[in-house]
Coordinates of C-alpha atoms and ligand atoms in Angstrom, one line a residue:
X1 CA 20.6 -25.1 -18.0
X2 CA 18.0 -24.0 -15.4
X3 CA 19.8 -25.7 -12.8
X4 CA 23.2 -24.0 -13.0
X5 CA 21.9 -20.6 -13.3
X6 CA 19.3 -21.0 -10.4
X7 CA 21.7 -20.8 -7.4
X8 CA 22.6 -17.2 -8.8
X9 CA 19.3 -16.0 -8.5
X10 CA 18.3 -17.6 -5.2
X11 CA 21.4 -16.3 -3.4
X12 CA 19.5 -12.9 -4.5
X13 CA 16.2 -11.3 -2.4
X14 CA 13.8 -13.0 -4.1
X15 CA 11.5 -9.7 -5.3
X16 CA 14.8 -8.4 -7.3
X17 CA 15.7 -11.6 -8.7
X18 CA 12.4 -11.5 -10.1
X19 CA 12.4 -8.3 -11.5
X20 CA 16.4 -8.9 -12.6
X21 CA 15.2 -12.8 -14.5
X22 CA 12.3 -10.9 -16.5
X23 CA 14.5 -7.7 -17.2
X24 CA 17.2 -10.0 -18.3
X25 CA 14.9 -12.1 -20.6
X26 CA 14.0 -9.0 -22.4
X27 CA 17.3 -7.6 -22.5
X28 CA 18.6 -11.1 -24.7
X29 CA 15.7 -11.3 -26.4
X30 CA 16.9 -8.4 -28.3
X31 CA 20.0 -10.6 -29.2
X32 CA 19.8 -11.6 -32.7
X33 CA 19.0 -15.9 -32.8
X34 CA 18.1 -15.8 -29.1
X35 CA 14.3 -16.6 -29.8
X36 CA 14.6 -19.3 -32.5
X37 CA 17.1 -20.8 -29.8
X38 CA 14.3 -20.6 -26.7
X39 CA 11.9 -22.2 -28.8
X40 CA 14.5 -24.7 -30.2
X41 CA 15.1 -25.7 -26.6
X42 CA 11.0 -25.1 -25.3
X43 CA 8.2 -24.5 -27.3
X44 CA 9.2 -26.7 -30.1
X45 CA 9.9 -29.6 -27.1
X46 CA 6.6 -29.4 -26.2
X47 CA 3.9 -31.7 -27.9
X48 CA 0.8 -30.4 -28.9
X49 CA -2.1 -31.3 -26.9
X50 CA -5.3 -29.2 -28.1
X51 CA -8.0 -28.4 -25.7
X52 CA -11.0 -26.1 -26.1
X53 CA -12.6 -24.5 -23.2
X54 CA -14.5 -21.2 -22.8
X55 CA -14.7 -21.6 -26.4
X56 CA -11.1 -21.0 -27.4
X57 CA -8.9 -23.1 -28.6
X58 CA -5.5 -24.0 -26.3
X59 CA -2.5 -25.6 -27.8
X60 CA -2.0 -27.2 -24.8
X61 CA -3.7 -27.2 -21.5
X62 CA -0.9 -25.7 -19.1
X63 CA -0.8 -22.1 -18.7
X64 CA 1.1 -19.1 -16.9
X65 CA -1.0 -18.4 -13.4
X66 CA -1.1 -14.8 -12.4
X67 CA 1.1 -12.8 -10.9
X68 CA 4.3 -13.6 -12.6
X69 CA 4.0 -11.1 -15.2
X70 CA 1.9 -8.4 -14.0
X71 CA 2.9 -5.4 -16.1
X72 CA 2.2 -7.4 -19.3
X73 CA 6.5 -7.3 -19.9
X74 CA 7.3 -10.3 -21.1
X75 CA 4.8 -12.0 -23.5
X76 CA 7.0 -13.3 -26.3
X77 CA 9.4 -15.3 -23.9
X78 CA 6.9 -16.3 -22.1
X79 CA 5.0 -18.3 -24.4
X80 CA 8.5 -19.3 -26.5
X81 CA 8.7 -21.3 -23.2
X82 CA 5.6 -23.6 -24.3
X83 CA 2.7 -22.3 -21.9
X84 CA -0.7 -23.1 -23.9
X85 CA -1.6 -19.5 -22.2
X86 CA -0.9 -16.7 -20.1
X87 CA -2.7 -15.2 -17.8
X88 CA -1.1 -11.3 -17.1
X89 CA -1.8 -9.3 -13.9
X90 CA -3.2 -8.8 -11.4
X91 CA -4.1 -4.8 -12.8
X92 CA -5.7 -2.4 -10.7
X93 CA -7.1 0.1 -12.4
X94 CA -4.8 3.2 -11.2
X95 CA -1.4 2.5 -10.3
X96 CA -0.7 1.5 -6.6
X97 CA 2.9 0.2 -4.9
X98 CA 1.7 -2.7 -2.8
X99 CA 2.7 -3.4 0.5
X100 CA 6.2 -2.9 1.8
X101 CA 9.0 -4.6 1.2
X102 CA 10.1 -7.4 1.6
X103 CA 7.0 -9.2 0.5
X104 CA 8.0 -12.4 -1.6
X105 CA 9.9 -15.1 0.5
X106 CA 11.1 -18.5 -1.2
X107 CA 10.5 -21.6 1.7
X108 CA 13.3 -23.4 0.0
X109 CA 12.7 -26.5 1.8
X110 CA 9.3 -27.0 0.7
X111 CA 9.9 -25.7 -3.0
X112 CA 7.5 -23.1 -1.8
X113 CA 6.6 -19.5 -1.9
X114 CA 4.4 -16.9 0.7
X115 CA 4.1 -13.5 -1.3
X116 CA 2.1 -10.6 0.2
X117 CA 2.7 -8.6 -2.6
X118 CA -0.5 -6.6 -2.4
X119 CA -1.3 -5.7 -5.8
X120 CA 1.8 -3.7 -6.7
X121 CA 0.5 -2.7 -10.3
X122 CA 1.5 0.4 -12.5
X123 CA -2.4 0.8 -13.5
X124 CA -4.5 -0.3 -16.6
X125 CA -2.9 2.6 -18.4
X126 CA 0.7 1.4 -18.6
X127 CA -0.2 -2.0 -18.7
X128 CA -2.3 -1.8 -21.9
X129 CA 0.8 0.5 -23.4
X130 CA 2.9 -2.7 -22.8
X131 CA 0.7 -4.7 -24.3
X132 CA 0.1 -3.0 -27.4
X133 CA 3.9 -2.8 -27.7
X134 CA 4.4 -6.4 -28.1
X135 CA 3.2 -8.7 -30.6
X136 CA 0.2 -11.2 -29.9
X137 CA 1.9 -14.6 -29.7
X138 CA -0.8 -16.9 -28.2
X139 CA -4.0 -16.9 -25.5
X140 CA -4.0 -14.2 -22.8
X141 CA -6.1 -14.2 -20.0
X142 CA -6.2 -10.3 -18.2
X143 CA -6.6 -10.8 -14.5
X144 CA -8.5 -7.8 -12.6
X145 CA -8.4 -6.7 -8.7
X146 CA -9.8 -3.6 -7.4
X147 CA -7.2 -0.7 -5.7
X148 CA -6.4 -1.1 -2.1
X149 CA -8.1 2.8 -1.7
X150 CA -11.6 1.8 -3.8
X151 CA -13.9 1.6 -0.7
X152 CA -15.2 -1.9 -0.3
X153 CA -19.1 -0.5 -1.5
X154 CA -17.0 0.7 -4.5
X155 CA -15.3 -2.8 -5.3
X156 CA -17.4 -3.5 -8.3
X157 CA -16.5 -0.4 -9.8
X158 CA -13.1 -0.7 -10.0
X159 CA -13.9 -4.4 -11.7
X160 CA -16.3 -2.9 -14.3
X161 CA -13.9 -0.3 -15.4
X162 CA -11.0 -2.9 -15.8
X163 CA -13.3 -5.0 -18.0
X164 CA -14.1 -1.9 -19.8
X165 CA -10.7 -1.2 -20.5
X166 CA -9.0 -5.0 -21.5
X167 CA -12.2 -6.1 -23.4
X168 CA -10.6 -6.0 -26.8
X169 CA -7.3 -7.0 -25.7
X170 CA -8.3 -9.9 -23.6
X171 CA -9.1 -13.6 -24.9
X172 CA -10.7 -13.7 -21.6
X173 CA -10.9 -12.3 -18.4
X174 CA -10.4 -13.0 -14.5
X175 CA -11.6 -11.3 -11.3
X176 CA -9.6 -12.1 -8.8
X177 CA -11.5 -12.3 -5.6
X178 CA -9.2 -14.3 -3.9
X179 CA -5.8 -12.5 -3.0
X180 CA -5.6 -12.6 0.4
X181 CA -3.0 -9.4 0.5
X182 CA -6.0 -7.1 0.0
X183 CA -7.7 -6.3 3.4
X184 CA -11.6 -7.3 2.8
X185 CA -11.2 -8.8 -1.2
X186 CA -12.0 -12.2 -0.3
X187 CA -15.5 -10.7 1.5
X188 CA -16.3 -10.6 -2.4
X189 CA -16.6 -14.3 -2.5
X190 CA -19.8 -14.1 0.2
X191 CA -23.5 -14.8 -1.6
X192 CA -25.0 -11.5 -1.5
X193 CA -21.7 -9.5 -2.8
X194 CA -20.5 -12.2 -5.0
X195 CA -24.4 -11.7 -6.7
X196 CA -24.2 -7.9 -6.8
X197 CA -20.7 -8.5 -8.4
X198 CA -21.4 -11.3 -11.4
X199 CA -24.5 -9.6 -12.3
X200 CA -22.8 -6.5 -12.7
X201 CA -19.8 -7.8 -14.7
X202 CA -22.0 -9.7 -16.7
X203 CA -24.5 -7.2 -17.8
X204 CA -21.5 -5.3 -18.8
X205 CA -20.3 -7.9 -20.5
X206 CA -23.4 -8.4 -22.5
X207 CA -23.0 -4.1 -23.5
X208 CA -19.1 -5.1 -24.2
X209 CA -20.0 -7.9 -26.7
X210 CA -22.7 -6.4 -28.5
X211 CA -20.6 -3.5 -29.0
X212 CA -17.6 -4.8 -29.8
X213 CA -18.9 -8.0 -31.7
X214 CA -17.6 -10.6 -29.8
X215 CA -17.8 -12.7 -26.7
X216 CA -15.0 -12.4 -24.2
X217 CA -15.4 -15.0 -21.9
X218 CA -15.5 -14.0 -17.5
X219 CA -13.7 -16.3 -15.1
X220 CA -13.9 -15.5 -11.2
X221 CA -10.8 -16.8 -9.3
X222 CA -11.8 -18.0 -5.6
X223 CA -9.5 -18.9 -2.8
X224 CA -8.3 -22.4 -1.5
X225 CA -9.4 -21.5 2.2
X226 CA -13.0 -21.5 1.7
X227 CA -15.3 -24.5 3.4
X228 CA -17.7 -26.5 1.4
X229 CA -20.8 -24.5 2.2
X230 CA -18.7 -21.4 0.5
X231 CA -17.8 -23.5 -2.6
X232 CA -21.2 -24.8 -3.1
X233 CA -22.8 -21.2 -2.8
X234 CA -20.5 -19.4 -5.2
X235 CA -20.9 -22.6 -8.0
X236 CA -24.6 -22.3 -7.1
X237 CA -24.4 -18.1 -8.2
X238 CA -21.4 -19.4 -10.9
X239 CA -24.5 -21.7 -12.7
X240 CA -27.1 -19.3 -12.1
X241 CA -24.9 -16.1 -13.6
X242 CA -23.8 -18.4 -16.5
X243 CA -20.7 -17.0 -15.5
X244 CA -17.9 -18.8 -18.1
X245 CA -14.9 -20.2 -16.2
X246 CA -13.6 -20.7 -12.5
X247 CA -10.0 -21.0 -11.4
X248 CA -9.4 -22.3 -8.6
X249 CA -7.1 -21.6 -6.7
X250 CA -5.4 -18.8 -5.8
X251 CA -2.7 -18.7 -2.6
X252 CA -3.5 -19.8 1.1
X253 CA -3.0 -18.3 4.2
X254 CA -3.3 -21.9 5.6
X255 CA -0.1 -23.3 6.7
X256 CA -0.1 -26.9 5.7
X257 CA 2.7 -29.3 7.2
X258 CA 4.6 -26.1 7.6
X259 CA 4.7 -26.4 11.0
X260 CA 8.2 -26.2 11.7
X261 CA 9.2 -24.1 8.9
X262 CA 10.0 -20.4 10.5
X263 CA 9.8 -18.6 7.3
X264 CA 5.8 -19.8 7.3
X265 CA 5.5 -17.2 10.0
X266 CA 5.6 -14.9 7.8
X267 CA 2.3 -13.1 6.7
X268 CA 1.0 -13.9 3.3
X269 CA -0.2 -16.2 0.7
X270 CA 1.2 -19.8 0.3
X271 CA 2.1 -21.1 -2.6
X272 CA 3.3 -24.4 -4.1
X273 CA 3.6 -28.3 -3.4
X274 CA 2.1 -27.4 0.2
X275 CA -1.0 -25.7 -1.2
X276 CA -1.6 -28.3 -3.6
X277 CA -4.3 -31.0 -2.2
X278 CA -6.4 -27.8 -0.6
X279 CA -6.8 -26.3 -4.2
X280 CA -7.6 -30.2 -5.9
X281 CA -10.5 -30.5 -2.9
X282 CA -11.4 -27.0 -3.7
X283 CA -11.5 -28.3 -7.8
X284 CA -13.5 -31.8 -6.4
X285 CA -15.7 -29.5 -4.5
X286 CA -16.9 -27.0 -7.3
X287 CA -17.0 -29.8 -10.2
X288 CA -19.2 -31.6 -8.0
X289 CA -21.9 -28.8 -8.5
X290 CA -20.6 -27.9 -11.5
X291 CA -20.4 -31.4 -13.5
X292 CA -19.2 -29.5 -16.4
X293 CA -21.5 -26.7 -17.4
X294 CA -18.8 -24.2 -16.4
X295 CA -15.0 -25.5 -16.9
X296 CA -12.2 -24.8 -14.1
X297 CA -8.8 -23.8 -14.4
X298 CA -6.9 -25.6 -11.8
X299 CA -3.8 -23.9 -10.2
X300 CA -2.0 -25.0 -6.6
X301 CA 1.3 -26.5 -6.3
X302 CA 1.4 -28.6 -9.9
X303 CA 5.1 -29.1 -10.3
X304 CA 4.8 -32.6 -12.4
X305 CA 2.0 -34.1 -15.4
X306 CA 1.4 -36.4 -11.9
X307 CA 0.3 -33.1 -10.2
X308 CA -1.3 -31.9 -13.2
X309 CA -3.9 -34.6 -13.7
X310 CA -4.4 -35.1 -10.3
X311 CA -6.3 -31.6 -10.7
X312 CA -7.4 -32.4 -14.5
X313 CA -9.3 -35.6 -13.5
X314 CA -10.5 -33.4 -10.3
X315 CA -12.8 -31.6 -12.5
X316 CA -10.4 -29.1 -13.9
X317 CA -10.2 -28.3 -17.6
X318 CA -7.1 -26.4 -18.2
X319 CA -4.6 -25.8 -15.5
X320 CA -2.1 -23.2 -14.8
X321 CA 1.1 -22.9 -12.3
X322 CA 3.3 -20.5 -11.0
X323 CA 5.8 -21.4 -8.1
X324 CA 7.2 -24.5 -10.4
X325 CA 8.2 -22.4 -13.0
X326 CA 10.3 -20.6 -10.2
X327 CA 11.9 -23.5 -8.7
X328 CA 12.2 -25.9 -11.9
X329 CA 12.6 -23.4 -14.3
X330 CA 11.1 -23.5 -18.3
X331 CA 11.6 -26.9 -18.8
X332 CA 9.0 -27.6 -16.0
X333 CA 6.2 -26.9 -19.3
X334 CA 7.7 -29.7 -21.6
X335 CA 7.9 -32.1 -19.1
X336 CA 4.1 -31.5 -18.3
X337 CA 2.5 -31.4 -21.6
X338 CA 4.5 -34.7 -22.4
X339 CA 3.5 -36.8 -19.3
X340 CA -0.2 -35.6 -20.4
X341 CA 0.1 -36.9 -23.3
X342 CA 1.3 -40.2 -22.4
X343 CA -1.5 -40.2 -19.8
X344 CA -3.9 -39.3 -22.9
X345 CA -2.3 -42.3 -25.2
X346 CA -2.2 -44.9 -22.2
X347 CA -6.2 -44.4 -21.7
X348 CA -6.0 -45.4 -25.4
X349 CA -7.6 -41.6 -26.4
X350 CA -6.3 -39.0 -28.9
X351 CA -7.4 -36.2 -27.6
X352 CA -7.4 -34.8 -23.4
X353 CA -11.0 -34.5 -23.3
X354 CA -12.0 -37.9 -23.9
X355 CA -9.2 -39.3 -21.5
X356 CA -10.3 -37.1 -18.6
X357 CA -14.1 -38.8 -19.5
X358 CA -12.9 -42.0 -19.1
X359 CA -10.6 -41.1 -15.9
X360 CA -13.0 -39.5 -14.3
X361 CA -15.7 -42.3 -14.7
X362 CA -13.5 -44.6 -12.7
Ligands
LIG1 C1 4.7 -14.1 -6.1 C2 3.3 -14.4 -6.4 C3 2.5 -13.4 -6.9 C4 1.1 -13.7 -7.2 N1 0.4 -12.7 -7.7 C5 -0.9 -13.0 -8.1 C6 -1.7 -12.0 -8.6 O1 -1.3 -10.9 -8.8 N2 -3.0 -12.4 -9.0 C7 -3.5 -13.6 -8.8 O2 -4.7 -13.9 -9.2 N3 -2.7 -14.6 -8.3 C8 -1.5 -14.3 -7.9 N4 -0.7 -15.3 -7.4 C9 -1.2 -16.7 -7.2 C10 -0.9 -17.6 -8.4 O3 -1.5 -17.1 -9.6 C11 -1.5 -19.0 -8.1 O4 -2.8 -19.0 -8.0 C12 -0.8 -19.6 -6.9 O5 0.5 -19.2 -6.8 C13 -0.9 -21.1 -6.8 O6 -0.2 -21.7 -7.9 P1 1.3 -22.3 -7.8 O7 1.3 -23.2 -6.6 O8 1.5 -23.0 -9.1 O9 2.2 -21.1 -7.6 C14 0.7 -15.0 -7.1 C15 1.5 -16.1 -6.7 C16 2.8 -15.8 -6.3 C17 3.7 -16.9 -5.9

């Protein structure tokens, strides 16, 4: 179905045919029978495959990556469409526009994306007012950035009061460190501010939970342009924080085999099936270190359950995508959870976790 209605929306700018596919989603989902018939065709197609991780459980490993719903909007179709999560955002704490427009272009060729959209958010305020005017449906991560105007010295601030604010809404929590659309974030993922930064968060996290009753665990998102000194440095402060996931990773400002594609000239994070092996040798990299005591979320160009365990038997743990859903539509979920389960039945396993043991041990 995906496939007759995409031309429409690509012959469209691609920032309003965004904005027009969710408003439209919500628009029929007010149609009486319109949910039981996108879970008919998605959710229910999609097998279970439980994972725990951060110590929640996930009905299936593959989950929403930031950025496609960042006003919190669209929660119920979104996981009717079979993602074992979401993760909403990025917020800022006040509401900011992002950068001009036009910031989101689709590189067709490549089934690829560059988006500088600079954190266009409407503030924690209105995004926690959506929330709590939908019902909870499944997992949902809240991913944090600071405001363009917070002063670099100020960064953490802006982080703290974010995790202040979605603690008892979150089932866990990301700062994104990593966007590369605003000037000096990624400066966060350096030793001596990346330090300042997880001990704050976690002390405030340890306030949070004593408070509140519960553990809600911290993920930091890193970038896919980092070298291996960088990687090893941030698991290095990731172990000694006992910080609780990593995703990795976000956009790249790298250009890969996009040499003769004009569009790539274009300022911005890259996204999809180029991005791909970058982000797995960024997973390789940190699970190296890591071996486990913190999990990763894998995310860059996954557009197949091929892709997906590439990153899976990488190191990661869960994995999320974004720019497939755009090019392959809903049913790109199904197709993944089922090809990971035949992965998980072909290493003779019933559950993911022991067939990423024995994969990984090759
Ligand atoms: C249009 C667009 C907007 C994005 N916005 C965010 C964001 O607000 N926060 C974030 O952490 N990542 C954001 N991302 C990055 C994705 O979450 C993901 O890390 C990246 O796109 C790689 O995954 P993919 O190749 O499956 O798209 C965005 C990506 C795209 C394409």
């Amino acid at each position: 179905m995906y496939s007759l209605i995409r031309p429409l929306f690509f012959a469209l700018d691609a920032e309003r045919s965004h904005d027009l596919t969710l408003g439209l989603l919500r628009a029929a989902y007010r149609a009486p029978g319109a949910r039981s018939l996108v879970r008919r065709c998605y959710a229910d197609c999609t097998p279970p495959l439980p994972v725990e991780v951060m110590g929640l459980r996930f009905p299936n490993p593959v989950g929403l990556a930031a950025g496609l719903d960042k006003e919190a909007r669209c929660l119920t179709p979104l996981h009717d469409f079979g993602f074992g999560f979401l993760e909403l955002g990025t917020v800022t704490p006040q509401p900011q526009p992002g950068n001009p427009k036009p910031r989101l272009f689709r590189l067709t060729h490549h089934a690829a994306i560059i988006n500088r959209m600079g954190f266009n958010s409407s503030g924690l305020d209105a995004f926690l007012a959506n929330l709590a005017a939908q019902p909870r449906r499944g997992l949902i991560g809240i991913n944090l950035g600071k405001n363009k105007l917070t002063p670099d010295a100020q960064a953490i601030d802006d982080y703290l009061t974010g995790l202040r604010a979605v603690y008892t809404h979150a089932d866990y929590v990301t700062l994104n460190i990593s966007s590369p659309n605003t000037p000096g974030l990624r400066a966060l993922q350096d030793e001596a501010p990346l330090a300042a930064l997880l001990s704050a968060l976690k002390h405030e996290q340890g306030l949070l939970a004593r408070t509140h009753g519960h553990h809600v665990p911290i993920a930091i998102k890193v970038a896919p342009d980092l070298d291996d000194s960088g990687i090893d440095t941030i698991a290095r402060l990731l172990v000694a924080h006992n910080i609780d996931g990593v995703i990795a990773t976000n956009t790249t400002i790298m250009r890969p085999g996009l040499e003769q594609e004009p569009q790539a000239r274009e300022a911005g994070g890259l996204s999809g099936p180029p991005l791909r092996t970058l982000s797995t040798q960024v997973i390789r990299r940190l699970y190296a270190t890591l071996q486990g005591r913190i999990p990763i979320i894998g995310v860059g160009g996954i557009g197949s359950s091929d892709d997906a365990w590439e990153k899976l038997v990488a190191g990661a743990d869960l994995i999320q995508l974004y720019t497939a859903f755009i090019y392959q539509g809903p049913g790109v979920l199904a197709e993944i959870v089922r090809g990971l389960a035949e992965k998980v039945h072909a290493h003779g396993c019933t559950c993911l976790a022991d067939a990423l043991r024995h994969a990984r041990a090759v």
